[in-house]
Each structure stands twice: as structure tokens, then as C-alpha cells.
XYZ file of C-alpha atoms in Angstrom:
398
model
C -9.896 20.308 -22.812
C -8.055 19.761 -19.634
C -8.799 16.492 -17.775
C -8.793 16.768 -13.933
C -6.509 14.348 -11.937
C -8.605 11.654 -10.232
C -9.519 11.853 -6.643
C -7.552 9.758 -4.329
C -9.287 7.356 -1.985
C -11.383 4.152 -2.009
C -12.790 5.080 -5.516
C -9.325 4.176 -7.064
C -9.674 0.816 -5.750
C -11.383 -0.320 -8.953
C -7.928 0.183 -10.621
C -6.199 -2.526 -8.727
C -6.653 -6.327 -8.461
C -6.759 -6.215 -4.428
C -9.082 -8.504 -2.641
C -12.263 -6.547 -2.268
C -13.026 -7.999 1.170
C -9.417 -7.135 2.486
C -8.421 -3.887 3.975
C -4.995 -3.420 2.425
C -2.697 -1.222 4.593
C 0.533 -2.917 3.457
C 1.413 -1.333 0.184
C 4.882 -0.884 1.216
C 5.455 -4.569 1.694
C 5.723 -5.479 -2.006
C 3.575 -2.682 -3.756
C 0.781 -3.680 -5.991
C 0.656 -2.868 -9.737
C -2.378 -1.068 -11.186
C -4.578 -2.814 -13.803
C -3.100 -0.890 -16.597
C 0.484 -1.778 -15.665
C -0.445 -5.427 -15.281
C -2.166 -5.208 -18.774
C 1.004 -3.603 -20.097
C 3.307 -6.442 -18.890
C 1.013 -9.132 -20.219
C 1.065 -7.268 -23.689
C 4.837 -7.379 -23.605
C 4.676 -11.071 -22.857
C 2.179 -11.862 -25.600
C 4.491 -9.892 -28.165
C 7.465 -12.003 -26.925
C 5.729 -15.296 -27.370
C 4.443 -14.378 -30.799
C 7.970 -14.372 -32.275
C 10.723 -14.983 -29.528
C 13.557 -14.817 -32.007
C 12.607 -11.371 -33.288
C 11.683 -10.046 -30.033
C 14.610 -11.045 -28.082
C 17.050 -10.274 -31.029
C 15.699 -7.166 -32.439
C 13.014 -5.251 -30.208
C 14.103 -6.041 -26.661
C 17.402 -4.095 -26.482
C 15.996 -0.702 -27.667
C 12.794 -1.117 -25.411
C 14.820 -1.798 -22.269
C 17.074 1.207 -23.082
C 13.846 3.373 -23.665
C 12.399 2.476 -20.486
C 15.679 3.060 -18.695
C 15.914 6.531 -20.267
C 12.433 7.427 -19.045
C 13.049 6.122 -15.743
C 16.486 8.083 -15.395
C 14.709 11.223 -16.570
C 12.019 10.757 -13.767
C 14.909 10.504 -11.247
C 17.196 13.073 -12.695
C 19.734 10.846 -13.862
C 21.177 9.477 -17.088
C 19.888 6.350 -18.868
C 23.569 5.061 -19.483
C 24.031 4.960 -15.724
C 21.071 2.915 -14.992
C 20.225 -0.849 -15.580
C 17.217 -2.888 -14.641
C 17.510 -5.929 -12.310
C 14.492 -8.341 -11.158
C 14.559 -6.745 -7.633
C 16.416 -4.862 -5.122
C 18.067 -7.944 -3.645
C 19.524 -8.838 -6.980
C 20.906 -5.307 -7.244
C 22.430 -5.183 -3.846
C 24.139 -8.549 -4.498
C 25.685 -7.216 -7.640
C 27.241 -4.309 -5.971
C 28.365 -6.135 -2.884
C 29.642 -9.295 -4.693
C 31.591 -6.941 -7.001
C 33.560 -5.429 -4.142
C 37.143 -6.212 -3.620
C 37.935 -6.416 0.018
C 40.788 -7.739 2.339
C 40.663 -9.089 5.853
C 40.085 -6.619 8.324
C 37.871 -4.211 6.156
C 34.795 -3.112 7.401
C 31.236 -2.300 5.953
C 29.097 -0.078 8.148
C 25.194 -0.332 8.027
C 22.429 0.469 10.687
C 20.714 -1.687 13.162
C 17.651 -1.157 11.291
C 18.914 -3.205 8.409
C 16.616 -5.235 6.189
C 17.099 -8.944 6.929
C 18.018 -9.932 3.406
C 20.508 -7.238 3.054
C 21.944 -8.275 6.358
C 22.335 -11.853 5.088
C 24.056 -10.692 2.003
C 26.522 -8.295 3.746
C 27.297 -11.214 6.227
C 28.006 -13.531 3.311
C 30.203 -10.929 1.497
C 32.102 -10.160 4.732
C 32.594 -13.777 5.731
C 34.117 -14.601 2.352
C 36.532 -11.482 2.480
C 37.463 -12.015 6.248
C 35.904 -8.465 6.567
C 33.618 -7.290 9.519
C 30.207 -6.019 9.427
C 29.521 -2.976 11.596
C 25.884 -2.238 12.703
C 25.676 1.433 13.825
C 23.065 1.564 16.647
C 20.248 3.792 15.851
C 17.989 4.302 18.743
C 14.184 3.588 18.512
C 12.075 5.493 19.006
C 14.086 8.214 17.131
C 13.957 11.793 18.254
C 16.049 13.511 15.735
C 18.015 13.182 12.418
C 21.022 14.093 14.687
C 20.837 10.759 16.482
C 20.879 9.071 13.156
C 23.826 10.902 11.941
C 25.740 10.455 15.123
C 25.170 6.720 15.286
C 26.311 6.071 11.728
C 29.537 8.563 11.823
C 30.443 7.083 15.219
C 30.511 3.579 13.532
C 33.101 4.621 11.089
C 36.745 3.749 11.389
C 39.978 3.864 9.199
C 38.977 0.295 8.080
C 35.537 1.374 6.738
C 35.397 0.618 3.088
C 31.734 1.001 2.385
C 28.530 2.571 4.126
C 25.191 1.006 3.138
C 22.042 3.131 4.000
C 18.356 2.593 3.491
C 16.721 5.519 1.850
C 13.714 4.512 3.961
C 14.184 1.680 6.437
C 11.911 -1.308 5.583
C 10.808 -2.475 9.011
C 10.877 0.851 11.075
C 9.822 3.344 8.299
C 12.588 5.906 9.040
C 13.356 8.145 6.307
C 17.208 8.626 6.553
C 19.164 11.777 5.649
C 21.017 9.959 2.914
C 22.320 13.017 1.112
C 23.794 14.626 4.452
C 25.321 11.063 5.400
C 26.824 10.686 1.993
C 28.438 14.240 2.162
C 29.772 13.279 5.569
C 31.071 9.903 4.521
C 32.639 11.433 1.328
C 34.616 13.842 3.428
C 36.508 10.648 4.689
C 36.659 9.023 1.267
C 34.116 6.505 2.045
C 31.763 5.588 -0.865
C 27.929 5.015 -0.025
C 25.506 2.319 -1.347
C 21.803 3.142 -0.842
C 19.047 0.557 -0.605
C 16.231 2.517 -2.304
C 13.464 -0.124 -2.021
C 11.178 2.638 -0.537
C 12.692 5.568 -2.210
C 11.307 6.189 -5.861
C 7.710 7.163 -5.913
C 7.726 7.594 -2.151
C 10.445 10.297 -1.410
C 12.182 12.472 -3.830
C 15.056 10.739 -5.644
C 17.450 12.822 -7.389
C 20.311 10.716 -8.754
C 22.524 13.700 -10.013
C 22.454 15.333 -6.577
C 23.020 12.169 -4.722
C 25.869 11.300 -7.032
C 27.432 14.646 -6.306
C 27.005 14.035 -2.594
C 29.088 10.762 -2.507
C 26.539 7.913 -3.451
C 28.194 5.591 -5.767
C 25.359 3.118 -6.127
C 21.577 3.264 -5.813
C 19.402 0.211 -6.020
C 15.627 1.089 -6.296
C 12.448 -0.849 -6.513
C 10.280 -0.365 -9.422
C 7.329 -2.554 -8.105
C 6.955 -0.931 -4.751
C 5.979 2.840 -4.791
C 6.686 3.561 -8.446
C 4.030 0.995 -9.407
C 5.781 -1.309 -12.150
C 4.962 -4.941 -12.421
C 6.568 -7.479 -9.872
C 10.160 -8.183 -10.855
C 11.215 -4.852 -11.788
C 13.895 -2.778 -10.094
C 16.834 -0.800 -11.129
C 20.670 -0.315 -10.241
C 22.171 3.113 -10.771
C 25.913 3.279 -10.742
C 28.110 6.319 -10.717
C 30.264 6.231 -13.951
C 33.595 6.124 -11.929
C 32.223 2.795 -10.463
C 30.769 1.146 -13.678
C 33.779 -0.692 -14.627
C 33.773 -2.541 -11.203
C 30.332 -3.910 -10.996
C 29.270 -7.310 -12.491
C 25.770 -8.700 -12.689
C 24.859 -11.669 -10.630
C 24.366 -13.642 -13.761
C 27.179 -13.663 -16.334
C 25.998 -13.887 -19.756
C 26.480 -13.286 -23.498
C 27.236 -9.733 -23.742
C 29.369 -9.389 -20.462
C 32.492 -7.585 -21.262
C 30.734 -5.233 -23.892
C 29.970 -2.475 -21.290
C 28.077 -1.579 -18.209
C 24.486 -1.542 -19.564
C 25.035 -4.415 -22.211
C 26.081 -6.710 -19.322
C 23.013 -6.152 -17.370
C 20.277 -5.889 -20.187
C 20.710 -9.405 -21.363
C 20.915 -11.698 -18.339
C 19.552 -14.430 -20.674
C 16.094 -15.392 -21.942
C 13.386 -14.510 -19.403
C 10.109 -12.787 -19.056
C 10.941 -8.869 -19.565
C 7.231 -7.801 -19.204
C 7.995 -6.219 -15.775
C 11.015 -4.328 -16.852
C 9.062 -2.951 -19.863
C 6.058 -2.109 -17.652
C 8.051 0.883 -16.415
C 7.033 3.194 -18.929
C 3.258 2.578 -18.283
C 3.932 3.033 -14.323
C 5.656 6.300 -15.123
C 2.745 7.404 -17.197
C 0.451 6.698 -14.223
C 2.730 8.680 -11.967
C 2.662 11.598 -14.328
C -1.091 11.482 -14.691
C -1.550 11.294 -10.973
C 1.237 14.025 -10.331
C 4.116 13.038 -8.271
C 3.950 15.837 -5.814
C 0.299 15.384 -5.521
C 0.855 11.644 -4.771
C 3.529 12.468 -2.039
C 1.178 15.230 -0.576
C -1.457 12.831 -0.124
C 0.205 9.615 0.870
C 2.839 11.405 3.285
C -0.242 13.516 4.970
C -2.393 10.431 5.224
C 0.562 8.365 6.844
C 1.054 11.133 9.270
C -2.637 11.552 10.158
C -3.034 7.874 10.596
C -0.003 7.519 12.920
C -1.231 10.297 15.164
C -4.601 8.668 15.134
C -3.114 5.325 16.209
C -0.907 6.896 18.870
C -3.895 8.611 20.577
C -6.031 5.800 20.264
C -3.588 3.382 21.727
C -1.599 5.785 23.860
C 1.748 4.133 22.458
C 4.809 6.075 20.938
C 5.584 6.730 17.424
C 8.805 5.336 15.965
C 9.814 8.620 14.776
C 8.252 12.254 14.113
C 6.391 13.157 10.995
C 9.455 15.058 9.405
C 11.120 11.485 9.237
C 7.937 9.672 8.052
C 7.178 9.172 4.354
C 4.101 7.262 3.116
C 5.033 4.684 5.809
C 5.128 5.039 9.651
C 5.423 3.004 12.720
C 3.423 3.077 15.818
C 3.987 0.736 19.061
C 1.215 -1.662 19.758
C -0.819 -1.560 22.777
C 0.392 -4.842 24.319
C 3.050 -6.297 26.658
C 3.327 -9.457 24.402
C 7.145 -10.375 24.140
C 8.585 -8.654 20.898
C 9.239 -11.954 18.798
C 8.661 -12.751 15.326
C 6.070 -15.435 16.473
C 4.135 -12.975 18.368
C 4.080 -10.502 15.494
C 3.085 -13.284 13.186
C 0.163 -14.303 15.316
C -1.185 -10.690 15.740
C -0.837 -10.295 12.109
C -2.675 -13.461 11.306
C -5.616 -12.620 13.699
C -5.996 -9.322 12.072
C -5.987 -10.630 8.672
C -8.351 -13.773 9.455
C -10.573 -12.188 12.189
C -10.692 -8.671 10.887
C -9.886 -8.779 7.238
C -6.883 -6.421 7.631
C -3.571 -6.857 5.920
C -0.798 -4.792 7.705
C 2.861 -5.458 8.799
C 3.592 -6.105 12.537
C 7.186 -6.006 13.474
C 9.262 -6.682 16.436
C 12.009 -4.213 17.235
C 13.920 -2.604 20.167
C 12.005 -4.810 22.664
C 8.398 -3.878 21.388
C 5.968 -4.740 18.792
C 5.189 -2.234 16.117
C 2.541 -1.759 13.318
C 4.155 -0.412 10.201
C 1.436 1.146 8.261
C 1.547 2.303 4.684
C -0.701 5.021 3.155
C -1.357 4.762 -0.669
C -3.661 6.327 -3.044
C -6.639 3.738 -2.570
C -6.467 4.369 1.317
C -8.461 6.928 3.522
C -8.173 7.801 7.144
C -11.231 5.787 8.179
C -9.256 2.628 7.058
C -6.911 3.307 10.084
C -9.932 3.889 12.409
C -10.768 0.300 11.721
C -7.276 -0.875 12.352
C -7.190 0.866 15.626
C -10.392 -0.929 16.906
C -9.045 -4.472 15.375
C -5.741 -3.989 17.202
C -7.498 -3.266 20.422
C -9.718 -6.247 19.996
C -6.681 -8.644 19.264
C -4.590 -7.242 22.023
C -7.601 -7.266 24.564
C -7.559 -3.553 25.223
C -10.857 -1.791 25.484
C -11.429 0.825 22.525
C -10.862 4.393 23.341
C -12.647 7.438 21.794
C -10.972 8.309 18.576
C -9.154 11.648 18.680
C -7.677 12.978 15.486
């Protein structure tokens, strides 16, 4: 007997531990594991604690490789090219701090770069006497052509690496990474992709990206794939694996690429090993079905907010994913303090959790759409923002 896939929307909230009195519109912030994933991670912790010696010395290695193989298959890659790390920041540090650069070299990223990545790039460049070049990408963005022109215009004969976000964290832009990797490859420049918002949100084909010129892809397991917190991965093209070192050099360093990363030392591996359950859920819900629902809901929500507030979108729907950005209806200076104040008022006064970011001289709401959200959630957000900013509510038009 065939079991029908569950209906998306508020009925699924029972499968998460989210606070029942909070309207959660920030799945893109950190993700949120479903209950079965949390239970799977906890089961691995209990198994570890029952006999740590046997688990670490006999069971752990094969289980890490089994989960890596499953994830690689999901992303059309090979398990031998993929290792787990605790978060995207750790994976990016492993890549960047393994680079060999000389004074005068340049790394190119975009002006939409996430803050922790910027700090890492600045640290690496300062240590090597290299230069970080931020390609200016206008915002709002009118077309992919603007993105491509901005990045290609920032390259020089000194460029040693281009770092791209698959989807920018603060501004929710889905970048054309394959096209950019091909263009950079024509000039002999390798590409590192920050895939925090890639897997589970937009299609990720590691074989295709590798052929295009991506040499490193760091993805989150706990954002859109739904693994437990503390699960991310690093994929490295075979021609670069001998050059990448883990941030923690441990017992098996020097034995091979996967061996060096699979054993960082004794720790709680429950999050890494929860990946198989997260992938089982992805399969049960249907990857294409998830994407159709979340992308469609984000586009409808962005259109709703744009019409209610009379403010611009950060980009048009083809460059959306399950996240989108809409300018707030306020003239408040675009500062971190102002953004934090509005966010706090929405949380405390209206019981809504959503990200507010200052960018390009304006404040923006970066909304997320996930399986437990419905369009009426964003109606409530529209009214709450108008109340907080002192704007009179307009009639909804969707």
C-alpha cells in the first residue's frame, strides 16, 4: 500500500520542538531539526556513552563513512570526496587556512559576504600579505547579468581564489555559481562555494559543479537538509584533497583526506550521524516537492509584503530560493542597532521570529519559508511590521 506524502503547512509543526507561541519565520537562520532527527542524534549519544571505547574504535569510522556516502549520493558526488565538519565556518577555515599565498595575491568575494566568512578572509589575507577584493553587487539586483559583471570585473592577474555564496545569507540572492565557476575556470581561477543555504534549498550537483571549476564546496547539514546542529560537510575535488588540512590536526592526519577529517578527536558525533535520518525525511517528503513548496511560498510571501508595504524586493523571484528579502517601510537609519531593535519588538510584542538586516542603506526583512509555514504567517508579519514602524496597515493584496 502506498503511503501519501504528508501535507505541508501548520500541521507539520507537531514534528518540531519550536516554541508554540512563536511564529517562526527564520528557518534560514540556523535550521531546526525535526523530532526524529533529534531522537536519532540522541540515540547515537547513548550508544557512545554505553561503551565509548568500542564505539570510537570500532563503530564510529564505518558509520561516518556510511553517512558520507548517503549524503554524497544525494548531492551527486562521491563519498571519498566528502568529509563532515561541525559547521560551515569550520569547513571554510580548513580550506582558506590551507591556501599557500604570497604577498600581493588577491582573493575575490562579493559585497554580500557573510560576516564570519569576511573575518576569516581578512585574517588569511593579512597573514599572507594578500588582498581581499569585494566585488560590488548592486542591491536590489535586477538580473543575474549584474552579478556576473560585478564579479568578473573584480578579477585581476593576481586573483588566486574566488569565494561565492550559493545563496547569500543576509540578502537571500541565489548566485549563478555554475556560470561563474565556468567563467573563472577560463582564467585558471579556482572557486570555493559557501553552501550554507545550498543543500536542501537549491539543487546541488557536486559532479556538475566540479566539472565547472568549483574545487571546494562547504555545505550545511543543519540548515535546509535538516540534520542536527553541529553537522556540516566539506567536499573537495580530488585534485585539491592533498592540499587541504583540517583545522584540528589529530591522530590520523597524514593517512589520507577522509581519515584526517573523520577523527578530529573524541567528541559528540551524534549530529554527524543524524544525517541519514535527515536524508530519510528529505526522501519521504520529496526533494522536488519540498523545493516547489518552499520556493513558491517565499515568492508569494515576498509579493505580499511588497504590495502591503510598497517597498522594493531585493531581487526578482528567479533569484529567490526558500528565502527572500523585502525592504522595510521605514526611514530609520540602516544600522545593526536599529535592525536589532525592530527584531526585538517583533519577537517580544508580536511573537514573531524573523531576521532584519541593514544593507545598502536600508533595513530589510529576510524571510524564510519552510514546510511548517503558510502564507497567512506573512500576513501577520506584514501587520506586525507596520505596527512597529508606525505605518498604517494597508489592505492585503496577494
